[in-house]
Short mmCIF file of C-alpha atoms in Angstrom, two decimals:
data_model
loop_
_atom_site.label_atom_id
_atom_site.label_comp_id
_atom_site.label_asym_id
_atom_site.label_seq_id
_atom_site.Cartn_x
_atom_site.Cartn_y
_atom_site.Cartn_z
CA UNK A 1 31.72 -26.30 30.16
CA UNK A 2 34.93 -27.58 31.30
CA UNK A 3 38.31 -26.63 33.10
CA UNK A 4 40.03 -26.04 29.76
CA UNK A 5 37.18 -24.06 28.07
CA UNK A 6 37.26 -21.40 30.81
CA UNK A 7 41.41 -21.56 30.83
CA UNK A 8 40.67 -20.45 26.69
CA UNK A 9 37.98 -17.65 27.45
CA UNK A 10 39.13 -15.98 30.32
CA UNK A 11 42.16 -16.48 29.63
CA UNK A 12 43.74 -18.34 32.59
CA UNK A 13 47.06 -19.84 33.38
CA UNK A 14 46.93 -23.43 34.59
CA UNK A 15 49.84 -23.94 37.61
CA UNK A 16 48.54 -27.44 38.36
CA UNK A 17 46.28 -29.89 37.31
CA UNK A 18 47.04 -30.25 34.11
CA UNK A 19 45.79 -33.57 33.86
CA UNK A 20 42.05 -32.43 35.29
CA UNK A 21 41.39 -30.08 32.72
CA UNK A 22 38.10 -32.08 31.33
CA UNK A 23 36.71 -31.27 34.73
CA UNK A 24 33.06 -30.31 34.43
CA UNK A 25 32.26 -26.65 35.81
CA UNK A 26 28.82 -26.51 37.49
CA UNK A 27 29.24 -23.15 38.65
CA UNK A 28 31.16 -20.42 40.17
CA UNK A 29 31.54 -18.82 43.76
CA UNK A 30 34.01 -15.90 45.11
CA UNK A 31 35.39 -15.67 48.25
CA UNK A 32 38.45 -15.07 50.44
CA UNK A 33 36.74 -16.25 53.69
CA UNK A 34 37.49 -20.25 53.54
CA UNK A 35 34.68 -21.15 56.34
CA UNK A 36 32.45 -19.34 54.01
CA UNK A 37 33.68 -21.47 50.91
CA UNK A 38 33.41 -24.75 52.74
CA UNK A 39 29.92 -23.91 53.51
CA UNK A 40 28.55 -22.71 50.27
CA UNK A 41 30.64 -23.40 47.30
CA UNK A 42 29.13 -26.68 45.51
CA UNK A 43 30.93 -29.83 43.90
CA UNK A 44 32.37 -28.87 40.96
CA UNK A 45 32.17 -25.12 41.50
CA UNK A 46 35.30 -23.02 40.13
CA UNK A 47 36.58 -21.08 43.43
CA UNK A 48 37.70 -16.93 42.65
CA UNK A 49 40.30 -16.10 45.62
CA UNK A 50 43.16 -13.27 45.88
CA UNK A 51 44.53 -16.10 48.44
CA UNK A 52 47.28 -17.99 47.44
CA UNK A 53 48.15 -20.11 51.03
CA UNK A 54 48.04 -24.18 51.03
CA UNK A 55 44.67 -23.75 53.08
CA UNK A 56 43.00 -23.11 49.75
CA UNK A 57 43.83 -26.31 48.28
CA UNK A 58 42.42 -28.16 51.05
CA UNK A 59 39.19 -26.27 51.02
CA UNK A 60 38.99 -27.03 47.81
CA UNK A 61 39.85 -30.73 47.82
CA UNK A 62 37.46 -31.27 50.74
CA UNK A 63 34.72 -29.37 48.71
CA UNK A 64 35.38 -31.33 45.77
CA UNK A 65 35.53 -28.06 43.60
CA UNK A 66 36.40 -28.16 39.96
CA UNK A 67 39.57 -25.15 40.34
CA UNK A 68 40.61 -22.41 41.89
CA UNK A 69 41.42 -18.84 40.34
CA UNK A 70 44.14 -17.31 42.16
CA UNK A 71 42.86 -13.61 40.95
CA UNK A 72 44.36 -10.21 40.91
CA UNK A 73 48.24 -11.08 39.91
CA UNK A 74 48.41 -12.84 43.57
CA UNK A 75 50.54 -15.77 42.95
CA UNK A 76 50.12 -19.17 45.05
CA UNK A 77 52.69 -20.06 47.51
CA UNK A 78 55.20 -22.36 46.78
CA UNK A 79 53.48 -25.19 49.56
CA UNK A 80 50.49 -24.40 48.20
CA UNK A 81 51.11 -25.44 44.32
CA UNK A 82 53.08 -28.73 45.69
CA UNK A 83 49.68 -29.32 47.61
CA UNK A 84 47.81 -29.12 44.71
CA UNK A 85 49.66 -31.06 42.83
CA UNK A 86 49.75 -33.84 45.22
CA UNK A 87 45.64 -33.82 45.48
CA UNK A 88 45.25 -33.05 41.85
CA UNK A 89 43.73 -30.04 42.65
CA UNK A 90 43.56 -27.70 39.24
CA UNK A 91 45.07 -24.12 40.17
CA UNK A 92 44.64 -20.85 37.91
CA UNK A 93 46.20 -18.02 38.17
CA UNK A 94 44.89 -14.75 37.08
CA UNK A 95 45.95 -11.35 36.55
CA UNK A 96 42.41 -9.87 36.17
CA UNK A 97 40.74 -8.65 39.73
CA UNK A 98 38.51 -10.54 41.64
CA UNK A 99 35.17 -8.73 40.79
CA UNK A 100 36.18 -8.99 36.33
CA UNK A 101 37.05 -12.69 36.69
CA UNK A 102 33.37 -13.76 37.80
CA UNK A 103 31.85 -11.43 35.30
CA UNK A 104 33.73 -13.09 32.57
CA UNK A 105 32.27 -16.26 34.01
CA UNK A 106 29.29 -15.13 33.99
CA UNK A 107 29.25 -13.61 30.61
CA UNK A 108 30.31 -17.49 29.73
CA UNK A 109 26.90 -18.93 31.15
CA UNK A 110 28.86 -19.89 34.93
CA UNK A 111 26.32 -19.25 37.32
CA UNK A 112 27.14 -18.51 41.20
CA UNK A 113 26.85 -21.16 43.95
#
């Protein structure tokens, strides 16, 4: 599954990244502690957070991870989307909690990291 299938079945709304939507999703992981996410999250993994800081983007561009759901209505910071865009870092937004976004995932065949 890719970037752009999970943007249609969630439904998502892309904030960067446009251009990395073919991105293949190998799985999912949720977390707000980024140590955590560095640690276990795999390449390609779509990242669930409520954070919306410019330290997410690098945890996910060091972790190579396929995007990051801002969940819960939490909106990204303003640094944090420029971030993204400069590493071409694909950023969702969400309005859905946390806890309904991975069981939509998971209902879509995205298993957890």
């Amino acid at each position: 599954m890719t970037v752009q299938e999970l943007v249609t079945a969630v439904p998502l709304t892309v904030v960067s990244g446009q251009d990395a939507l073919t991105r293949a999703v190998t799985g999912g992981y949720a977390s707000d502690l980024l140590s955590n996410v560095m640690g276990q999250a795999q390449q390609g993994n779509v990242w669930i957070t409520m954070q919306g800081h410019q330290n997410i983007i690098a945890v996910a561009s060091l972790s190579n991870l396929a995007a990051v759901i801002v969940a819960g209505g939490s909106q990204p910071e303003q640094e944090a989307v420029k971030k993204a865009e400069s590493e071409g870092v694909v950023l969702l937004t969400s309005p859905l909690g946390v806890f309904e976004v991975a069981g939509r995932l998971h209902r879509l065949g995205i298993a957890g990291a």
